[in-house]
Coordinates of C-alpha atoms and ligand atoms in Angstrom, one line a residue:
X26 CA -58.9 -11.2 15.7
X27 CA -55.1 -10.7 15.4
X28 CA -53.2 -10.8 12.1
X29 CA -49.6 -11.9 12.6
X30 CA -46.7 -11.3 10.2
X31 CA -43.2 -12.9 10.5
X32 CA -40.3 -12.3 8.2
X33 CA -37.3 -12.5 10.5
X34 CA -35.3 -15.1 8.4
X35 CA -36.2 -17.1 5.4
X36 CA -39.8 -17.9 6.0
X37 CA -42.5 -15.4 4.9
X38 CA -45.4 -16.1 7.2
X39 CA -48.8 -14.7 8.1
X40 CA -51.5 -16.1 10.4
X41 CA -54.9 -15.2 11.9
X42 CA -55.3 -16.0 15.6
X43 CA -58.2 -15.0 17.9
X44 CA -57.8 -13.1 21.1
X45 CA -58.4 -16.2 23.0
X46 CA -55.8 -18.2 21.2
X47 CA -57.5 -20.2 18.4
X48 CA -55.3 -20.4 15.3
X49 CA -57.7 -19.7 12.3
X50 CA -54.9 -19.9 9.8
X51 CA -51.1 -20.2 9.6
X52 CA -49.5 -19.8 6.2
X53 CA -45.7 -20.3 5.9
X54 CA -43.9 -19.8 2.6
X55 CA -40.4 -21.1 3.0
X56 CA -37.5 -19.8 0.9
X57 CA -35.3 -22.7 1.8
X58 CA -35.0 -23.9 -1.8
X59 CA -33.9 -20.5 -2.9
X60 CA -31.1 -20.4 -0.4
X61 CA -30.1 -24.1 -0.6
X62 CA -27.6 -23.5 -3.4
X63 CA -25.7 -21.1 -1.2
X64 CA -25.7 -23.5 1.8
X65 CA -27.3 -20.8 4.0
X66 CA -29.6 -17.8 4.0
X67 CA -28.4 -14.9 1.9
X68 CA -29.8 -11.9 3.7
X69 CA -30.4 -9.6 0.6
X70 CA -31.9 -12.4 -1.4
X71 CA -34.2 -13.1 1.6
X72 CA -35.4 -9.5 1.8
X73 CA -36.3 -9.3 -1.8
X74 CA -38.2 -12.6 -1.7
X75 CA -40.1 -11.4 1.4
X76 CA -41.1 -8.4 -0.6
X77 CA -42.6 -10.5 -3.3
X78 CA -44.3 -12.9 -0.9
X79 CA -45.6 -10.8 2.0
X80 CA -48.8 -9.5 0.3
X81 CA -49.9 -12.9 -1.2
X82 CA -49.1 -14.7 2.0
X83 CA -51.1 -12.2 4.1
X84 CA -54.0 -12.5 1.6
X85 CA -53.8 -16.3 1.8
X86 CA -53.9 -16.3 5.6
X87 CA -57.0 -14.1 5.6
X88 CA -58.7 -16.2 3.0
X89 CA -57.8 -19.5 4.9
X90 CA -59.2 -18.0 8.1
X91 CA -62.4 -16.9 6.2
X92 CA -62.0 -13.3 7.3
X93 CA -61.3 -10.0 5.6
X94 CA -59.3 -7.0 7.0
X95 CA -62.6 -5.7 8.3
X96 CA -62.5 -8.5 10.9
X97 CA -58.9 -7.8 12.0
X98 CA -58.5 -5.8 15.2
X99 CA -54.8 -5.8 15.7
X100 CA -51.7 -6.4 13.5
X101 CA -48.8 -8.2 15.1
X102 CA -45.3 -8.3 13.6
X103 CA -41.9 -9.7 14.5
X104 CA -39.7 -6.7 15.3
X105 CA -36.5 -8.7 16.0
X106 CA -34.1 -10.4 16.4
X107 CA -33.4 -11.6 12.9
X108 CA -32.0 -10.3 9.6
X109 CA -32.7 -6.7 9.7
X110 CA -33.6 -6.2 6.1
X111 CA -35.9 -9.2 6.2
X112 CA -37.5 -7.9 9.4
X113 CA -38.1 -4.5 7.8
X114 CA -40.2 -6.0 5.1
X115 CA -42.6 -7.5 7.6
X116 CA -42.5 -4.3 9.8
X117 CA -43.3 -2.1 6.8
X118 CA -46.1 -4.4 5.6
X119 CA -47.6 -4.5 9.1
X120 CA -47.4 -0.7 9.5
X121 CA -49.0 -0.2 6.1
X122 CA -51.9 -2.5 6.8
X123 CA -52.5 -1.2 10.3
X124 CA -52.2 2.5 9.3
X125 CA -54.6 2.1 6.3
X126 CA -57.2 0.6 8.6
X127 CA -56.4 2.7 11.6
X128 CA -55.6 -0.3 13.7
X129 CA -53.2 -0.8 16.6
X130 CA -49.9 -2.5 15.9
X131 CA -48.2 -4.9 18.2
X132 CA -44.3 -5.3 17.9
X133 CA -43.4 -8.8 18.9
X134 CA -40.0 -10.3 19.9
X135 CA -39.4 -13.4 17.9
X136 CA -38.1 -15.4 20.9
X137 CA -41.2 -14.5 22.9
X138 CA -43.1 -15.7 19.8
X139 CA -41.5 -19.2 20.0
X140 CA -42.5 -19.4 23.6
X141 CA -46.1 -18.3 22.8
X142 CA -46.4 -21.3 20.4
X143 CA -47.2 -23.1 23.7
X144 CA -50.2 -20.8 24.5
X145 CA -52.5 -21.6 21.6
X146 CA -55.7 -23.7 21.9
X147 CA -56.7 -26.5 22.4
X148 CA -54.0 -27.1 25.0
X149 CA -52.6 -23.8 26.1
X150 CA -49.7 -24.2 28.6
X151 CA -50.0 -22.1 31.8
X152 CA -46.8 -20.8 33.5
X153 CA -44.7 -21.3 35.5
X154 CA -42.6 -23.7 33.5
X155 CA -39.0 -24.2 32.3
X156 CA -38.6 -23.6 28.6
X157 CA -35.8 -24.7 26.2
X158 CA -35.9 -22.6 23.1
X159 CA -33.8 -24.4 20.5
X160 CA -33.8 -23.0 17.0
X161 CA -31.4 -22.2 14.1
X162 CA -30.4 -18.9 15.6
X163 CA -30.9 -19.5 19.4
X164 CA -30.4 -21.9 22.2
X165 CA -31.9 -20.6 25.5
X166 CA -33.1 -21.9 28.8
X167 CA -35.8 -19.7 30.1
X168 CA -37.7 -19.6 33.4
X169 CA -41.2 -18.6 32.4
X170 CA -43.2 -17.4 35.4
X171 CA -45.8 -15.5 33.5
X172 CA -47.0 -15.1 30.0
X173 CA -45.1 -12.4 28.2
X174 CA -42.1 -12.5 30.6
X175 CA -39.3 -14.8 31.2
X176 CA -35.9 -15.0 32.8
X177 CA -32.9 -16.2 30.9
X178 CA -31.0 -18.9 32.6
X179 CA -28.6 -20.0 30.0
X180 CA -27.6 -19.6 26.3
X181 CA -25.2 -21.0 23.8
X182 CA -21.6 -19.7 23.9
X183 CA -21.1 -20.4 20.2
X184 CA -23.4 -22.3 17.8
X185 CA -27.2 -22.7 18.3
X186 CA -28.5 -26.3 18.5
X187 CA -30.3 -26.0 15.2
X188 CA -27.1 -24.6 13.6
X189 CA -25.2 -27.6 15.0
X190 CA -27.7 -29.8 13.2
X191 CA -27.4 -27.9 10.0
X192 CA -23.5 -27.9 10.1
X193 CA -23.5 -31.6 10.9
X194 CA -25.9 -32.2 8.0
X195 CA -23.7 -30.2 5.7
X196 CA -20.6 -32.2 6.7
X197 CA -22.6 -35.4 5.9
X198 CA -23.6 -34.0 2.4
X199 CA -27.3 -33.5 3.2
X200 CA -29.2 -30.5 1.9
X201 CA -29.9 -27.1 3.6
X202 CA -31.2 -26.7 6.2
X203 CA -30.4 -30.2 7.2
X204 CA -31.8 -30.6 10.7
X205 CA -35.0 -32.4 9.6
X206 CA -33.1 -34.6 7.0
X207 CA -30.4 -35.5 9.6
X208 CA -33.2 -36.5 12.0
X209 CA -34.7 -38.7 9.3
X210 CA -31.4 -40.3 8.3
X211 CA -30.5 -41.0 11.9
X212 CA -33.5 -43.3 12.3
X213 CA -31.6 -45.9 10.3
X214 CA -28.4 -45.5 12.2
X215 CA -26.8 -46.8 15.4
X216 CA -26.1 -43.9 17.8
X217 CA -23.6 -46.0 19.7
X218 CA -21.4 -46.6 16.5
X219 CA -19.4 -43.4 17.2
X220 CA -18.8 -41.4 20.3
X221 CA -19.1 -37.6 20.0
X222 CA -18.4 -35.3 23.0
X223 CA -20.8 -33.4 25.0
X224 CA -19.2 -30.1 26.0
X225 CA -18.6 -29.3 29.6
X226 CA -19.6 -25.7 30.2
X227 CA -20.2 -24.0 33.5
X228 CA -23.6 -22.8 34.6
X229 CA -26.6 -23.5 32.4
X230 CA -24.9 -22.5 29.1
X231 CA -24.4 -24.6 26.0
X232 CA -21.6 -25.1 23.5
X233 CA -21.8 -27.0 20.2
X234 CA -18.8 -25.9 18.2
X235 CA -16.5 -28.7 19.5
X236 CA -19.1 -31.3 18.6
X237 CA -19.2 -30.0 15.0
X238 CA -15.3 -30.2 14.9
X239 CA -15.4 -33.8 16.2
X240 CA -17.7 -34.7 13.4
X241 CA -15.5 -32.9 10.9
X242 CA -12.4 -35.0 12.1
X243 CA -14.4 -38.2 12.0
X244 CA -15.6 -37.5 8.4
X245 CA -12.0 -36.7 7.4
X246 CA -10.6 -39.9 9.1
X247 CA -13.1 -42.2 7.5
X248 CA -12.8 -40.9 3.9
X249 CA -15.7 -40.3 1.5
X250 CA -16.5 -43.9 0.7
X251 CA -16.8 -44.9 4.4
X252 CA -18.7 -41.8 5.3
X253 CA -21.2 -42.7 2.5
X254 CA -21.5 -46.2 3.9
X255 CA -21.8 -45.1 7.5
X256 CA -23.7 -41.9 7.1
X257 CA -26.8 -43.1 9.1
X258 CA -24.5 -44.1 12.0
X259 CA -22.7 -40.8 11.9
X260 CA -26.0 -38.9 11.9
X261 CA -27.4 -41.0 14.8
X262 CA -24.3 -40.6 17.0
X263 CA -24.0 -36.9 16.2
X264 CA -27.7 -36.4 17.0
X265 CA -27.3 -38.2 20.2
X266 CA -24.6 -35.9 21.4
X267 CA -26.8 -32.8 20.7
X268 CA -29.8 -34.4 22.4
X269 CA -27.7 -35.4 25.4
X270 CA -26.3 -31.9 25.8
X271 CA -29.9 -30.5 25.7
X272 CA -31.3 -33.1 28.1
X273 CA -28.5 -32.7 30.6
X274 CA -28.9 -28.9 30.8
X275 CA -32.7 -29.2 31.2
X276 CA -32.2 -31.7 34.1
X277 CA -29.8 -29.3 35.7
X278 CA -32.1 -26.3 35.2
X279 CA -35.0 -28.2 36.8
X280 CA -32.9 -28.8 39.9
X281 CA -31.6 -25.3 40.0
X282 CA -35.0 -23.6 39.6
X283 CA -37.4 -26.1 41.1
X284 CA -39.5 -25.7 38.0
X285 CA -40.7 -29.2 37.3
X286 CA -42.8 -28.5 34.3
X287 CA -40.7 -28.4 31.1
X288 CA -41.5 -27.3 27.6
X289 CA -39.4 -27.2 24.4
X290 CA -40.0 -24.8 21.5
X291 CA -38.2 -23.8 18.3
X292 CA -37.2 -25.7 15.1
X293 CA -35.2 -28.3 17.1
X294 CA -38.4 -29.1 19.1
X295 CA -39.5 -31.0 16.0
X296 CA -36.5 -33.5 16.4
X297 CA -37.8 -37.0 17.0
X298 CA -34.9 -38.2 19.1
X299 CA -35.3 -35.2 21.4
X300 CA -39.0 -35.8 21.7
X301 CA -38.3 -39.5 22.5
X302 CA -35.6 -38.6 25.1
X303 CA -38.0 -36.3 27.0
X304 CA -41.2 -38.1 27.8
X305 CA -43.4 -36.0 30.0
X306 CA -42.1 -32.8 28.5
X307 CA -44.4 -30.5 26.6
X308 CA -43.4 -29.8 23.1
X309 CA -44.7 -27.0 20.9
X310 CA -47.2 -28.3 18.3
X311 CA -45.2 -29.7 15.4
X312 CA -46.5 -27.2 12.8
X313 CA -45.5 -24.3 15.3
X314 CA -42.0 -25.5 16.0
X315 CA -40.2 -23.8 13.0
X316 CA -40.8 -20.2 12.2
X317 CA -44.4 -19.2 11.7
X318 CA -46.7 -16.2 12.3
X319 CA -49.3 -17.9 14.5
X320 CA -46.8 -17.9 17.4
X321 CA -46.3 -14.1 16.8
X322 CA -49.9 -13.4 16.8
X323 CA -50.2 -15.6 19.9
X324 CA -47.4 -13.7 21.6
X325 CA -49.1 -10.4 20.7
X326 CA -51.9 -11.2 23.2
X327 CA -49.4 -10.5 26.0
X328 CA -47.7 -7.3 24.6
X329 CA -48.9 -3.8 24.9
X330 CA -50.2 -2.5 21.5
X331 CA -49.1 0.7 20.0
X332 CA -52.2 2.8 19.1
X333 CA -52.7 4.3 15.6
X334 CA -50.6 6.0 14.4
X335 CA -47.9 5.9 17.0
X336 CA -46.0 3.0 15.3
X337 CA -45.0 4.7 12.0
X338 CA -41.5 5.3 13.3
X339 CA -41.1 1.8 14.7
X340 CA -37.8 0.2 13.8
X341 CA -36.7 -3.5 13.6
X342 CA -33.8 -4.7 15.7
X343 CA -31.3 -7.3 14.5
X344 CA -30.0 -8.8 17.8
X345 CA -31.1 -9.2 21.4
X346 CA -30.0 -6.3 23.6
Ligands
KG4_412 O1 -37.1 -21.9 14.8 P1 -36.6 -22.0 13.4 O2 -37.5 -22.2 12.2 O3 -35.7 -20.8 13.0 C1 -35.0 -19.9 13.9 O4 -35.7 -19.1 14.5 O5 -33.8 -20.0 13.9 O6 -35.5 -23.2 13.5 C2 -34.9 -23.7 12.4 C3 -33.9 -24.7 12.8 C4 -32.9 -25.2 11.7 O7 -31.6 -25.1 12.2 C5 -33.4 -26.6 11.4 O8 -32.4 -27.4 10.9 C6 -33.8 -27.1 12.7 O9 -34.6 -25.9 13.3 N1 -34.8 -28.2 12.6 C7 -34.5 -29.4 13.1 C8 -35.6 -30.3 12.8 N2 -36.5 -29.5 12.1 C9 -35.9 -28.3 12.0 N3 -33.4 -29.9 13.8 C10 -33.4 -31.2 14.2 N4 -34.4 -32.0 13.9 C11 -35.4 -31.7 13.2 N5 -36.5 -32.5 12.9
ZN413 ZN1 -37.4 -18.8 15.0

């Protein structure tokens, strides 16, 4: 039994996953409402909130799984990348729990965590496969040849795909984070009503900042009344450009690598237009797309554990080295 803890951004999450990949519980307490009025995550506010929530969320995950700490064999925690203050709350909580019970601790990379959302029962994906990781902080194309290891083929040169969704949503006056709301609004719109550019970038990298600027200009040219009237069309056309960029790169990566099985993980994997555009592609289970701790506990199954008490000096890291 693995207890997972995730506090890299604005979700305080804990989960219990078995060594063979069954998710017994996954509790996510989102702070989105707390940050909404600032239009983005305020790191120090996030850290303080994690501090309030981490113990009750862990307790709730144990209760929901019907286990006590006596049944937990390893504690897994996100070590990075993310907001360092936020990460440190999870890392400290995990150390305290593991140390008090003399358990091993498993430091997990958040991005490996997203990939490991594909490894849970009842339909665990077996490598090799090509993986698009599209979240609020990252857009990566990975060649996954074995569990716990992957090769990076491409990344974003500027904004992440989820960030592009959130910035677009903001320009359209939607809430924060706006990805899911933009997805909903776009269902009532005509994606052909506007033409937004798909950036041309060499290799297998991505770029979304030009697209955001194109939406900004369209919104300016239309004026507030027209924007209000044509919001759904703008959302649909903007979403189509993001989806096209992602699909194009996946197609290219398939031909470059010869990996013909494709999977998509991360918050943007919840997007309905992306799901519709990629039939035959494997998507992370919906409840494991956005940040959660079940994926962290799942990833811990493929990472070496640190035995008691060798982890007391363990530090978090903010960015990918
Ligand atoms: O994986 P995640 O929870 O956090 C990071 O690790 O960054 O991803 C959050 C991102 C946000 O940008 C959010 O707007 C986006 O995923 N997102 C969506 C949808 N649901 C969440 N973007 C597009 N369509 C959605 N349905
Ligand atoms: Zn994430």
